[in-house]
CSV table of C-alpha atoms and ligand atoms in Angstrom, one decimal:
chain,number,residue,atom,x,y,z
A,11,UNK,CA,54.9,137.8,77.9
A,12,UNK,CA,56.7,139.2,75.5
A,13,UNK,CA,59.4,136.6,75.7
A,14,UNK,CA,56.2,133.8,75.0
A,15,UNK,CA,55.3,136.1,72.1
A,16,UNK,CA,58.7,136.8,70.4
A,17,UNK,CA,58.8,132.1,70.3
A,18,UNK,CA,55.9,132.1,68.6
A,19,UNK,CA,56.8,133.9,66.3
A,20,UNK,CA,59.8,132.2,65.6
A,21,UNK,CA,58.4,129.6,64.4
A,22,UNK,CA,55.8,131.4,61.7
A,23,UNK,CA,59.3,132.8,60.3
A,24,UNK,CA,59.1,132.2,56.5
A,25,UNK,CA,62.9,131.2,55.1
A,26,UNK,CA,64.0,130.9,51.6
A,27,UNK,CA,67.0,128.9,51.2
A,28,UNK,CA,69.0,128.4,48.0
A,29,UNK,CA,70.3,125.4,46.9
A,30,UNK,CA,68.3,123.3,49.1
A,31,UNK,CA,67.9,119.8,46.7
A,32,UNK,CA,70.5,118.2,48.1
A,33,UNK,CA,73.7,118.5,50.7
A,34,UNK,CA,73.9,121.7,53.4
A,35,UNK,CA,70.7,123.3,52.0
A,36,UNK,CA,68.6,120.3,52.4
A,37,UNK,CA,69.6,119.2,55.7
A,38,UNK,CA,68.8,123.3,56.8
A,39,UNK,CA,65.6,122.8,54.7
A,40,UNK,CA,64.2,120.0,56.9
A,41,UNK,CA,65.6,121.2,60.3
A,42,UNK,CA,63.8,124.1,60.4
A,43,UNK,CA,61.1,122.8,59.0
A,44,UNK,CA,61.1,120.2,61.5
A,45,UNK,CA,61.0,123.0,64.3
A,46,UNK,CA,57.7,124.9,62.6
A,47,UNK,CA,59.5,127.5,60.5
A,48,UNK,CA,58.0,127.7,56.6
A,49,UNK,CA,60.3,127.4,54.4
A,50,UNK,CA,60.9,127.7,50.7
A,51,UNK,CA,63.4,125.5,49.1
A,52,UNK,CA,64.9,126.7,45.8
A,53,UNK,CA,66.6,123.7,43.7
A,54,UNK,CA,67.7,124.0,39.8
A,55,UNK,CA,68.8,120.5,38.4
A,56,UNK,CA,67.1,117.9,40.9
A,57,UNK,CA,63.7,117.9,40.5
A,58,UNK,CA,63.1,114.1,42.0
A,59,UNK,CA,65.6,114.7,45.1
A,60,UNK,CA,63.8,118.2,45.4
A,61,UNK,CA,60.5,116.6,45.3
A,62,UNK,CA,60.8,114.1,47.8
A,63,UNK,CA,62.4,117.3,50.7
A,64,UNK,CA,58.7,118.3,49.7
A,65,UNK,CA,56.8,115.4,51.0
A,66,UNK,CA,59.2,114.9,53.8
A,67,UNK,CA,57.2,117.8,55.5
A,68,UNK,CA,54.4,120.4,54.8
A,69,UNK,CA,56.2,123.4,56.2
A,70,UNK,CA,58.4,122.5,53.2
A,71,UNK,CA,57.8,124.4,49.3
A,72,UNK,CA,59.8,123.8,46.7
A,73,UNK,CA,60.5,126.4,44.4
A,74,UNK,CA,62.9,125.9,40.4
A,75,UNK,CA,65.4,128.6,40.4
A,76,UNK,CA,68.5,128.6,38.9
A,77,UNK,CA,70.2,131.6,41.4
A,78,UNK,CA,72.8,132.6,38.3
A,79,UNK,CA,70.1,134.4,36.7
A,80,UNK,CA,67.9,137.4,38.2
A,81,UNK,CA,64.8,136.5,36.5
A,82,UNK,CA,64.4,133.1,37.9
A,83,UNK,CA,65.5,134.2,41.5
A,84,UNK,CA,62.8,137.1,40.9
A,85,UNK,CA,60.3,134.5,40.1
A,86,UNK,CA,60.9,132.9,43.2
A,87,UNK,CA,60.9,135.5,45.8
A,88,UNK,CA,57.4,136.6,43.9
A,89,UNK,CA,56.2,133.1,44.3
A,90,UNK,CA,57.2,133.0,48.4
A,91,UNK,CA,55.7,136.7,49.0
A,92,UNK,CA,52.5,136.1,46.9
A,93,UNK,CA,52.6,132.5,49.8
A,94,UNK,CA,53.6,134.0,52.3
A,95,UNK,CA,53.5,137.6,52.3
A,96,UNK,CA,57.0,138.0,53.9
A,97,UNK,CA,60.6,136.5,54.1
A,98,UNK,CA,62.4,136.7,57.3
A,99,UNK,CA,65.5,134.6,56.6
A,100,UNK,CA,67.2,134.4,53.7
A,101,UNK,CA,70.1,131.6,53.6
A,102,UNK,CA,72.5,132.0,50.8
A,103,UNK,CA,73.9,128.3,50.1
A,104,UNK,CA,73.6,127.2,46.7
A,105,UNK,CA,77.1,126.7,45.5
A,106,UNK,CA,79.3,124.7,43.4
A,107,UNK,CA,82.7,123.4,43.4
A,108,UNK,CA,85.4,123.1,40.6
A,109,UNK,CA,89.5,121.6,41.2
A,110,UNK,CA,91.6,123.2,38.8
A,111,UNK,CA,95.3,124.8,38.7
A,112,UNK,CA,95.2,128.2,38.1
A,113,UNK,CA,97.2,129.3,34.9
A,114,UNK,CA,94.3,126.5,33.7
A,115,UNK,CA,90.6,127.7,34.2
A,116,UNK,CA,88.9,129.3,31.3
A,117,UNK,CA,87.5,132.8,31.2
A,118,UNK,CA,83.8,130.7,30.7
A,119,UNK,CA,85.0,128.5,33.9
A,120,UNK,CA,85.3,131.9,35.6
A,121,UNK,CA,82.2,133.5,34.5
A,122,UNK,CA,80.5,130.8,35.9
A,123,UNK,CA,82.2,129.7,39.5
A,124,UNK,CA,81.4,133.5,39.7
A,125,UNK,CA,77.5,133.5,38.7
A,126,UNK,CA,77.1,130.2,41.0
A,127,UNK,CA,78.4,131.3,44.0
A,128,UNK,CA,79.1,134.9,44.3
A,129,UNK,CA,76.6,136.9,42.2
A,130,UNK,CA,73.7,134.5,43.1
A,131,UNK,CA,74.3,135.6,46.7
A,132,UNK,CA,73.9,139.2,44.9
A,133,UNK,CA,71.6,138.8,43.1
A,134,UNK,CA,69.0,136.9,45.9
A,135,UNK,CA,69.7,139.5,48.8
A,136,UNK,CA,69.0,142.1,46.6
A,137,UNK,CA,65.5,140.7,45.4
A,138,UNK,CA,65.3,139.7,48.7
A,139,UNK,CA,66.0,142.8,50.8
A,140,UNK,CA,63.7,145.2,49.8
A,141,UNK,CA,60.9,143.3,51.6
A,142,UNK,CA,63.3,143.0,54.7
A,143,UNK,CA,63.9,146.6,54.6
A,144,UNK,CA,60.1,147.7,54.3
A,145,UNK,CA,59.5,145.2,57.4
A,146,UNK,CA,62.7,146.2,59.6
A,147,UNK,CA,63.2,142.8,60.0
A,148,UNK,CA,65.6,140.2,58.6
A,149,UNK,CA,68.0,137.4,58.7
A,150,UNK,CA,70.6,137.0,56.0
A,151,UNK,CA,73.1,134.1,56.0
A,152,UNK,CA,75.8,133.0,53.5
A,153,UNK,CA,77.3,130.0,53.0
A,154,UNK,CA,81.0,130.8,52.6
A,155,UNK,CA,84.0,128.9,53.5
A,156,UNK,CA,87.1,128.1,55.3
A,157,UNK,CA,89.2,128.3,51.9
A,158,UNK,CA,87.2,132.1,51.5
A,159,UNK,CA,89.4,132.8,54.8
A,160,UNK,CA,92.9,130.9,54.5
A,161,UNK,CA,92.6,130.3,49.8
A,162,UNK,CA,92.6,126.8,48.7
A,163,UNK,CA,95.7,125.9,45.7
A,164,UNK,CA,93.8,124.4,42.6
A,165,UNK,CA,90.6,125.8,43.8
A,166,UNK,CA,91.7,129.6,43.7
A,167,UNK,CA,88.2,130.7,42.0
A,168,UNK,CA,86.1,129.0,44.1
A,169,UNK,CA,88.1,130.8,46.9
A,170,UNK,CA,87.9,133.8,45.3
A,171,UNK,CA,84.3,133.8,45.2
A,172,UNK,CA,83.8,132.9,49.1
A,173,UNK,CA,86.3,135.7,50.1
A,174,UNK,CA,83.3,137.8,48.0
A,175,UNK,CA,81.0,136.7,49.9
A,176,UNK,CA,82.5,137.2,53.3
A,177,UNK,CA,83.4,141.0,51.9
A,178,UNK,CA,79.7,141.7,51.5
A,179,UNK,CA,78.6,139.8,54.1
A,180,UNK,CA,80.5,142.6,56.4
A,181,UNK,CA,79.8,145.5,54.3
A,182,UNK,CA,76.0,144.6,54.5
A,183,UNK,CA,76.0,144.0,58.2
A,184,UNK,CA,77.0,147.8,58.1
A,185,UNK,CA,74.6,149.1,55.7
A,186,UNK,CA,71.9,146.9,56.8
A,187,UNK,CA,71.9,147.1,60.6
A,188,UNK,CA,70.0,150.3,61.1
A,189,UNK,CA,67.3,148.1,58.6
A,190,UNK,CA,67.2,145.9,62.2
A,191,UNK,CA,68.5,143.1,59.3
A,192,UNK,CA,71.9,140.7,60.6
A,193,UNK,CA,74.1,139.7,58.1
A,194,UNK,CA,76.6,136.5,58.4
A,195,UNK,CA,78.4,134.3,57.4
A,196,UNK,CA,78.7,130.8,58.1
A,197,UNK,CA,82.4,128.7,57.1
A,198,UNK,CA,81.9,125.4,56.7
A,199,UNK,CA,85.2,122.7,57.0
A,200,UNK,CA,84.8,119.5,55.1
A,201,UNK,CA,81.3,118.1,55.2
A,202,UNK,CA,79.9,114.8,54.1
A,203,UNK,CA,78.5,116.0,51.1
A,204,UNK,CA,78.3,114.8,47.0
A,205,UNK,CA,80.8,118.3,46.9
A,206,UNK,CA,83.4,116.0,48.3
A,207,UNK,CA,82.9,112.7,46.3
A,208,UNK,CA,85.9,113.7,44.7
A,209,UNK,CA,88.3,112.9,47.4
A,210,UNK,CA,88.4,108.7,48.2
A,211,UNK,CA,88.7,106.8,51.3
A,212,UNK,CA,92.3,107.6,51.5
A,213,UNK,CA,92.3,111.0,50.6
A,214,UNK,CA,89.6,111.6,53.6
A,215,UNK,CA,91.3,110.2,56.0
A,216,UNK,CA,94.4,112.2,55.4
A,217,UNK,CA,92.0,114.9,55.7
A,218,UNK,CA,90.5,113.3,59.4
A,219,UNK,CA,93.7,113.0,60.9
A,220,UNK,CA,94.5,117.3,60.1
A,221,UNK,CA,91.2,117.8,62.1
A,222,UNK,CA,91.8,118.1,66.0
A,223,UNK,CA,87.6,116.9,66.4
A,224,UNK,CA,89.3,113.9,64.2
A,225,UNK,CA,86.1,113.8,62.0
A,226,UNK,CA,84.9,115.5,58.4
A,227,UNK,CA,81.7,117.2,59.4
A,228,UNK,CA,77.9,116.4,59.4
A,229,UNK,CA,75.4,118.5,57.6
A,230,UNK,CA,73.2,118.8,60.5
A,231,UNK,CA,76.6,120.1,62.1
A,232,UNK,CA,76.0,123.4,59.6
A,233,UNK,CA,72.5,123.0,59.9
A,234,UNK,CA,72.5,123.2,64.2
A,235,UNK,CA,74.5,126.6,64.0
A,236,UNK,CA,71.8,128.3,61.1
A,237,UNK,CA,69.3,127.6,63.0
A,238,UNK,CA,71.2,129.1,66.4
A,239,UNK,CA,71.8,131.9,64.2
A,240,UNK,CA,68.5,133.0,63.0
A,241,UNK,CA,67.3,132.5,66.6
A,242,UNK,CA,70.1,135.1,68.2
A,243,UNK,CA,69.3,139.1,68.5
A,244,UNK,CA,72.8,140.1,68.3
A,245,UNK,CA,75.3,138.6,66.3
A,246,UNK,CA,76.2,141.1,62.8
A,247,UNK,CA,78.9,140.8,61.0
A,248,UNK,CA,80.4,137.9,61.3
A,249,UNK,CA,81.8,134.8,59.8
A,250,UNK,CA,81.3,131.8,62.0
A,251,UNK,CA,83.5,128.8,61.2
A,252,UNK,CA,82.2,125.7,61.4
A,253,UNK,CA,85.5,123.2,60.9
A,254,UNK,CA,86.1,120.8,63.9
A,255,UNK,CA,89.4,123.1,64.4
A,256,UNK,CA,90.6,122.5,61.2
A,257,UNK,CA,90.7,125.8,60.5
A,258,UNK,CA,91.2,127.9,63.4
A,259,UNK,CA,92.5,131.9,63.1
B,176,LIG,P1,76.3,120.0,47.1
B,176,LIG,O1,75.9,118.8,47.6
B,176,LIG,O2,77.4,120.0,45.6
B,176,LIG,O3,74.7,120.7,46.9
B,176,LIG,C1,74.5,122.3,45.8
B,176,LIG,C2,73.4,122.6,46.4
B,176,LIG,O4,73.7,123.8,45.8
B,176,LIG,C3,72.4,121.4,45.2
B,176,LIG,O5,71.4,121.9,46.3
B,176,LIG,C4,72.3,122.6,44.1
B,176,LIG,O6,71.0,121.9,43.2
B,176,LIG,C5,72.7,123.3,45.0
B,176,LIG,N1,72.7,124.5,43.1
B,176,LIG,C6,74.3,124.7,43.1
B,176,LIG,N2,74.2,125.5,42.1
B,176,LIG,C7,72.7,126.1,41.7
B,176,LIG,C8,71.8,126.9,41.1
B,176,LIG,N3,72.5,128.1,40.3
B,176,LIG,N4,70.9,127.5,41.0
B,176,LIG,C9,70.3,126.7,42.0
B,176,LIG,N5,70.2,125.7,42.8
B,176,LIG,C10,71.9,125.3,42.7
B,176,LIG,O7,77.1,120.7,47.9
B,176,LIG,P2,77.2,121.2,49.4
B,176,LIG,O8,78.4,120.4,50.1
B,176,LIG,O9,76.0,120.9,50.2
B,176,LIG,O10,77.4,122.5,49.7
B,176,LIG,C11,76.0,123.8,50.0
B,176,LIG,C12,77.4,125.2,50.2
B,176,LIG,O11,78.1,124.9,51.2
B,176,LIG,C13,77.8,125.8,48.9
B,176,LIG,O12,77.6,126.9,49.0
B,176,LIG,C14,79.1,125.0,49.2
B,176,LIG,O13,80.1,126.2,48.3
B,176,LIG,C15,79.4,125.0,50.8
B,176,LIG,N6,80.6,124.2,51.8
B,176,LIG,C16,80.4,122.8,51.3
B,176,LIG,C17,81.9,122.3,51.9
B,176,LIG,C18,81.8,120.9,52.0
B,176,LIG,O14,82.6,120.5,52.1
B,176,LIG,N7,80.5,120.0,51.8
B,176,LIG,C19,82.6,123.4,52.4
B,176,LIG,C20,82.5,124.2,52.8
B,176,LIG,C21,81.4,125.2,51.8
B,176,LIG,P3,70.7,121.7,41.7
B,176,LIG,O15,71.1,119.8,42.0
B,176,LIG,O16,69.0,121.2,42.1
B,176,LIG,O17,71.5,121.6,40.7
């Protein structure tokens, strides 16, 4: 009986996904909404895509918030709590990337990358976790990257932000575990999204040749693992890399 109740509760869970208008975040929002989760899908610039996402599933509500700005994150969390009274799951997915020689990176570019990829997760987690601590229940999933694990030439600042995300994951797993809040990172390899539009077909083929499973990842590969992680009850503080065997540590 208890198991049946748990399963029913799972489908009533409220999930906040940042950066859900496109790519991986959009797929996560759709996958979870299709399973009955109530999803708040955050977007920033891609309003049309966000509106089309909302139309796809009645379990999806959209909210415009630039997660690099605390006031906008606070508004989004307030909206979610007023609508659903709780947040069970936070997925810090929003992110940007830029390829540049380390020696050419300006202070402005450093600030932009840190704000969008690292501060965003820090700030959103701080605003959401208060509700989770009060309720002694929660699940936080940070989308990092294999580059945070092994580093990347010409994407050093991006890699720094993702390594920072992984450090936050491990630290918060220890700090929030006693409050029954699990914190994990998902570290994708190369996934077919706008973020990799910069690669031409030959470059993609070269990358595929380095991957034991001989294909680049699909957004659904990440969404399936996120769904599993939400439903799991004993995994915390882990960096789970989904990369087709490209990076094996
Ligand atoms: P994408 O297709 O470029 O989509 C990025 C998403 O993040 C968009 O929905 C965008 O929203 C949102 N976003 C960016 N900055 C934001 C901000 N300040 N506030 C709110 N939303 C913001 O990228 P993706 O490939 O799906 O990447 C998603 C996450 O996976 C990122 O954290 C990325 O670093 C990570 N990742 C991706 C790969 C890959 O190969 N694709 C590999 C490893 C890790 P708007 O368009 O509405 O502004």
